[in-house]
Tab-separated table of C-alpha atoms in Angstrom:
chain	number	residue	atom	x	y	z
A	1	MET	CA	7.680	18.747	4.512
A	2	ILE	CA	7.890	15.851	2.035
A	3	LEU	CA	4.241	14.859	2.423
A	4	ASP	CA	3.100	18.398	1.608
A	5	GLU	CA	5.251	18.366	-1.537
A	6	ILE	CA	3.793	15.030	-2.624
A	7	VAL	CA	0.200	16.156	-2.079
A	8	SER	CA	0.819	19.467	-3.851
A	9	TYR	CA	2.228	17.680	-6.891
A	10	LYS	CA	-0.605	15.144	-6.804
A	11	MET	CA	-3.194	17.932	-7.008
A	12	LYS	CA	-1.593	19.294	-10.188
A	13	GLN	CA	-1.253	15.820	-11.674
A	14	LEU	CA	-4.897	14.972	-10.986
A	15	LYS	CA	-6.093	18.142	-12.657
A	16	GLU	CA	-4.355	17.032	-15.850
A	17	GLU	CA	-5.591	13.441	-15.549
A	18	LYS	CA	-9.201	14.556	-15.104
A	19	GLU	CA	-8.935	16.737	-18.190
A	20	ASN	CA	-7.382	13.952	-20.263
A	21	GLN	CA	-9.632	11.185	-18.973
A	22	PRO	CA	-12.811	12.480	-17.314
A	23	LEU	CA	-14.562	10.062	-14.977
A	24	TYR	CA	-17.562	9.632	-17.273
A	25	LYS	CA	-15.298	8.065	-19.910
A	26	PHE	CA	-14.463	5.030	-17.780
A	27	GLU	CA	-16.830	4.941	-14.782
A	28	HIS	CA	-19.259	2.565	-16.520
A	29	LYS	CA	-16.418	0.208	-17.469
A	30	ILE	CA	-15.514	-0.763	-13.897
A	31	ILE	CA	-18.789	-2.549	-13.110
A	32	ASP	CA	-17.655	-5.897	-14.501
A	33	ILE	CA	-14.070	-5.744	-13.219
A	34	ASN	CA	-13.554	-8.501	-10.642
A	35	THR	CA	-11.265	-8.053	-7.662
A	36	ARG	CA	-9.216	-10.506	-5.616
A	37	ASN	CA	-9.801	-10.738	-1.879
A	38	PHE	CA	-7.012	-8.708	-0.314
A	39	ARG	CA	-8.429	-8.956	3.197
A	40	GLU	CA	-8.680	-12.744	3.031
A	41	SER	CA	-5.035	-12.997	1.989
A	42	LEU	CA	-4.060	-11.377	5.296
A	43	SER	CA	-6.425	-13.424	7.467
A	44	LYS	CA	-4.426	-16.642	7.678
A	45	ASP	CA	-2.795	-17.987	10.820
A	46	GLY	CA	0.646	-16.556	11.460
A	47	MET	CA	2.260	-13.512	9.923
A	48	SER	CA	1.222	-12.419	6.437
A	49	ILE	CA	3.639	-10.602	4.143
A	50	ILE	CA	2.817	-7.887	1.625
A	51	ALA	CA	5.761	-7.545	-0.762
A	52	GLU	CA	6.180	-4.202	-2.466
A	53	ILE	CA	7.210	-3.285	-5.991
A	54	LYS	CA	8.795	0.161	-6.141
A	55	LYS	CA	11.581	1.780	-8.097
A	56	ALA	CA	12.419	4.708	-5.815
A	57	SER	CA	11.494	6.662	-2.697
A	58	PRO	CA	11.906	10.300	-1.632
A	59	SER	CA	14.293	9.360	1.163
A	60	LYS	CA	16.485	6.823	-0.698
A	61	GLY	CA	16.245	7.924	-4.330
A	62	ILE	CA	16.477	5.150	-6.946
A	63	ILE	CA	16.315	1.795	-5.173
A	64	LYS	CA	16.234	-0.493	-8.211
A	65	LYS	CA	17.909	0.769	-11.398
A	66	ASP	CA	17.101	-2.132	-13.739
A	67	PHE	CA	13.449	-2.009	-12.696
A	68	ASN	CA	11.006	-4.435	-14.320
A	69	PRO	CA	7.706	-4.860	-12.424
A	70	GLU	CA	6.736	-8.024	-14.321
A	71	VAL	CA	10.011	-9.758	-13.471
A	72	ILE	CA	9.642	-8.788	-9.807
A	73	ALA	CA	6.001	-9.941	-9.763
A	74	ASN	CA	7.035	-13.305	-11.206
A	75	ILE	CA	9.518	-13.719	-8.364
A	76	TYR	CA	6.885	-12.777	-5.787
A	77	GLU	CA	4.493	-15.290	-7.340
A	78	LYS	CA	6.978	-18.090	-6.642
A	79	ILE	CA	7.740	-17.276	-3.011
A	80	ASN	CA	5.636	-17.443	0.130
A	81	ILE	CA	4.174	-13.933	0.249
A	82	ASP	CA	0.482	-13.160	0.527
A	83	ALA	CA	-0.165	-9.937	-1.393
A	84	ILE	CA	1.678	-7.390	-3.519
A	85	SER	CA	1.854	-3.615	-3.132
A	86	VAL	CA	2.568	-1.603	-6.281
A	87	LEU	CA	3.706	2.019	-6.156
A	88	THR	CA	1.950	4.133	-8.780
A	89	GLU	CA	3.002	7.615	-7.590
A	90	LYS	CA	4.866	9.111	-10.540
A	91	LYS	CA	7.277	11.807	-9.387
A	92	PHE	CA	8.660	10.826	-5.995
A	93	PHE	CA	8.438	7.027	-6.279
A	94	LYS	CA	8.828	6.753	-10.084
A	95	GLY	CA	5.682	4.640	-10.345
A	96	LYS	CA	3.129	4.249	-13.129
A	97	ASP	CA	-0.537	3.252	-13.182
A	98	GLU	CA	0.224	0.695	-15.881
A	99	TYR	CA	2.336	-1.288	-13.407
A	100	ILE	CA	-0.892	-2.539	-11.788
A	101	ARG	CA	-2.061	-4.262	-14.970
A	102	LEU	CA	1.407	-5.598	-15.763
A	103	VAL	CA	1.784	-7.113	-12.295
A	104	LYS	CA	-1.733	-8.491	-12.141
A	105	GLY	CA	-1.180	-10.216	-15.452
A	106	VAL	CA	1.622	-12.396	-14.089
A	107	THR	CA	0.525	-13.123	-10.515
A	108	THR	CA	-2.410	-14.632	-8.646
A	109	LYS	CA	-1.776	-12.478	-5.561
A	110	PRO	CA	-4.142	-9.605	-4.682
A	111	ILE	CA	-2.754	-6.185	-5.589
A	112	LEU	CA	-2.657	-3.040	-3.467
A	113	ARG	CA	-2.394	0.248	-5.321
A	114	LYS	CA	-0.070	2.298	-3.145
A	115	ASP	CA	-0.422	5.965	-3.894
A	116	PHE	CA	-1.460	9.210	-2.244
A	117	ILE	CA	-5.233	9.357	-2.622
A	118	ILE	CA	-6.673	12.844	-2.211
A	119	ASP	CA	-9.681	12.722	-4.531
A	120	GLU	CA	-12.563	10.271	-5.064
A	121	TYR	CA	-11.601	10.166	-8.750
A	122	GLN	CA	-8.534	8.109	-7.774
A	123	ILE	CA	-10.725	5.433	-6.174
A	124	PHE	CA	-12.637	4.893	-9.411
A	125	GLN	CA	-9.324	5.042	-11.240
A	126	ALA	CA	-7.814	2.372	-8.972
A	127	LYS	CA	-10.637	-0.026	-9.783
A	128	TYR	CA	-10.333	0.761	-13.487
A	129	ILE	CA	-6.600	0.000	-13.638
A	130	GLY	CA	-7.095	-3.333	-11.850
A	131	ALA	CA	-6.249	-2.766	-8.190
A	132	ASP	CA	-7.858	-4.997	-5.570
A	133	ALA	CA	-7.152	-2.669	-2.652
A	134	ILE	CA	-6.068	0.909	-2.056
A	135	LEU	CA	-4.196	2.859	0.603
A	136	LEU	CA	-6.057	5.609	2.467
A	137	ILE	CA	-3.789	7.822	4.576
A	138	VAL	CA	-5.537	9.437	7.534
A	139	SER	CA	-3.043	12.298	7.817
A	140	ILE	CA	-4.051	13.340	4.291
A	141	LEU	CA	-7.781	12.617	4.342
A	142	LYS	CA	-8.777	13.408	7.942
A	143	ASN	CA	-12.574	13.909	7.975
A	144	LYS	CA	-12.866	12.668	4.377
A	145	LEU	CA	-11.755	9.182	5.395
A	146	LYS	CA	-15.200	7.762	6.114
A	147	SER	CA	-16.715	8.802	2.772
A	148	PHE	CA	-13.657	7.652	0.802
A	149	TYR	CA	-13.679	4.321	2.640
A	150	LYS	CA	-17.386	3.829	1.956
A	151	LEU	CA	-16.967	4.572	-1.745
A	152	ALA	CA	-14.096	2.113	-2.045
A	153	GLU	CA	-16.146	-0.634	-0.388
A	154	GLU	CA	-19.095	0.111	-2.689
A	155	LEU	CA	-16.802	-0.298	-5.700
A	156	GLY	CA	-15.513	-3.629	-4.381
A	157	LEU	CA	-12.124	-2.322	-3.315
A	158	GLN	CA	-10.671	-3.093	0.093
A	159	CYS	CA	-8.565	-0.574	1.984
A	160	ILE	CA	-5.516	-0.321	4.171
A	161	VAL	CA	-6.177	2.715	6.333
A	162	GLU	CA	-2.827	4.122	7.377
A	163	VAL	CA	-2.180	5.829	10.702
A	164	HIS	CA	0.894	7.329	12.339
A	165	ASP	CA	-0.294	8.379	15.790
A	166	ARG	CA	-3.099	7.959	18.325
A	167	ALA	CA	-5.237	10.810	16.969
A	168	GLU	CA	-5.180	9.329	13.459
A	169	LEU	CA	-5.950	5.892	14.872
A	170	GLU	CA	-9.093	7.252	16.560
A	171	ILE	CA	-10.275	8.644	13.219
A	172	ALA	CA	-9.733	5.234	11.609
A	173	LEU	CA	-11.564	3.389	14.376
A	174	GLU	CA	-14.468	5.828	14.254
A	175	ALA	CA	-14.783	5.076	10.529
A	176	GLU	CA	-15.080	1.355	11.423
A	177	VAL	CA	-12.329	0.267	9.033
A	178	GLN	CA	-11.223	-3.365	8.970
A	179	ILE	CA	-7.547	-3.150	8.011
A	180	ILE	CA	-5.267	-0.705	9.813
A	181	GLY	CA	-1.733	-0.019	8.664
A	182	ILE	CA	0.600	1.454	11.256
A	183	ASN	CA	3.331	3.359	9.463
A	184	ASN	CA	6.605	3.338	11.343
A	185	ARG	CA	7.832	6.130	9.073
A	186	ASN	CA	7.041	9.695	10.013
A	187	LEU	CA	5.770	11.174	6.742
A	188	LYS	CA	6.801	14.661	7.821
A	189	ASP	CA	10.527	13.928	8.085
A	190	PHE	CA	10.726	10.254	6.944
A	191	THR	CA	12.436	9.002	10.116
A	192	VAL	CA	11.593	5.385	11.033
A	193	ASN	CA	10.890	3.674	14.363
A	194	LEU	CA	9.398	0.177	14.634
A	195	LYS	CA	8.317	0.996	18.172
A	196	ASN	CA	5.514	3.067	16.659
A	197	THR	CA	3.635	-0.160	15.976
A	198	GLU	CA	4.051	-1.249	19.590
A	199	ALA	CA	2.876	2.160	20.831
A	200	LEU	CA	-0.392	2.077	18.857
A	201	ILE	CA	-1.314	-1.594	18.613
A	202	LYS	CA	-2.622	-1.791	22.187
A	203	TYR	CA	-5.448	0.591	21.276
A	204	ILE	CA	-6.700	-1.475	18.335
A	205	PRO	CA	-9.497	-4.067	18.805
A	206	GLU	CA	-8.415	-7.662	18.240
A	207	GLU	CA	-10.807	-8.230	15.335
A	208	LYS	CA	-8.985	-5.702	13.155
A	209	ILE	CA	-6.220	-6.747	10.769
A	210	ILE	CA	-3.081	-4.838	11.748
A	211	ILE	CA	-0.248	-4.231	9.296
A	212	SER	CA	3.114	-2.817	10.314
A	213	GLU	CA	4.653	-0.725	7.545
A	214	SER	CA	8.145	0.685	6.876
A	215	GLY	CA	11.570	0.006	8.350
A	216	ILE	CA	11.313	-3.787	8.390
A	217	GLN	CA	14.754	-5.090	7.485
A	218	THR	CA	15.260	-8.472	9.147
A	219	SER	CA	13.291	-11.597	9.967
A	220	GLU	CA	13.881	-10.693	13.627
A	221	ASP	CA	11.935	-7.479	13.014
A	222	ILE	CA	9.005	-9.548	11.775
A	223	LEU	CA	9.166	-11.952	14.720
A	224	TYR	CA	9.139	-8.963	17.074
A	225	LEU	CA	6.135	-7.404	15.316
A	226	ASN	CA	4.319	-10.735	15.392
A	227	SER	CA	5.016	-11.050	19.117
A	228	ILE	CA	3.278	-7.726	19.835
A	229	GLY	CA	0.192	-8.620	17.806
A	230	ALA	CA	0.708	-7.473	14.215
A	231	ASN	CA	-1.025	-9.670	11.634
A	232	ALA	CA	1.004	-8.605	8.614
A	233	VAL	CA	3.991	-6.593	7.460
A	234	LEU	CA	4.577	-4.551	4.331
A	235	ILE	CA	8.137	-4.838	3.030
A	236	GLY	CA	9.530	-2.780	0.180
A	237	GLU	CA	13.150	-1.682	0.140
A	238	THR	CA	14.515	-4.816	1.837
A	239	PHE	CA	13.090	-7.004	-0.948
A	240	MET	CA	13.855	-4.579	-3.765
A	241	ARG	CA	17.560	-4.459	-2.921
A	242	ASN	CA	17.807	-8.269	-2.790
A	243	ILE	CA	15.286	-9.318	-5.425
A	244	GLU	CA	17.763	-11.320	-7.523
A	245	ASP	CA	18.721	-13.469	-4.523
A	246	ILE	CA	15.581	-15.588	-4.365
A	247	LYS	CA	17.101	-18.098	-1.945
A	248	SER	CA	17.974	-15.313	0.489
A	249	ILE	CA	14.433	-13.908	0.312
A	250	ASN	CA	12.930	-17.373	0.764
A	251	ASP	CA	15.130	-17.995	3.811
A	252	PHE	CA	14.142	-14.566	5.180
A	253	ILE	CA	10.423	-15.339	4.790
A	254	SER	CA	10.669	-18.878	6.170
A	255	LYS	CA	12.445	-17.634	9.289
A	256	ALA	CA	9.990	-14.767	9.689
A	257	LYS	CA	7.021	-17.129	9.437
A	258	GLY	CA	8.619	-19.644	11.780
A	259	GLU	CA	8.743	-22.389	9.149
């Protein structure tokens, strides 16, 4: 399964990173690092949009050949999106930690570090590299979710807690998280179904912020997700493949937000 491969590689990568940069070398440096309010950016009336910056994915390979995160961030800064997600996973998504700092340097939007977090070290690391929020995946963390979530909040990081099914949703709700991401992509085989959001959203209390993730290709998809109660969407590939056509993206967003 793809997720197992990603986690296995991440374990090896983290072992090297901890040896090269032990936590004690940078833990004290994160105290004075300010974060932007990711949660607030998704709390406006209407549908919020998180635009993603990613070079590749396991299912589609290279998505953007002439990839420049700063150029993409500049485009996102000029259009009506609410937050930015940056892939930092190195092998399968071709990301880099340094992309967080590069992007944050050219945009006022809050930044989500999108990676596969399996160790508390990565939470400290996320704050150190400048992220405002992180992704916590229930299918990976399971009973570790609550402690990871608490640590992130203590460090001033906000979290999207990602679920794929009802059992994972119950774990997220028991941990009293505030932002729930429903992934329409099955991380075991990478198939996509937007109906997954509709299937799970009815079990989520109204006060939670609900994000629908993956497989969103048209403004009609966003209108549908808004109609069933989603507060935000996370869009990656659709924007990446059309990033040079700013007018097209602006028209897409305006229609999706009913403007």
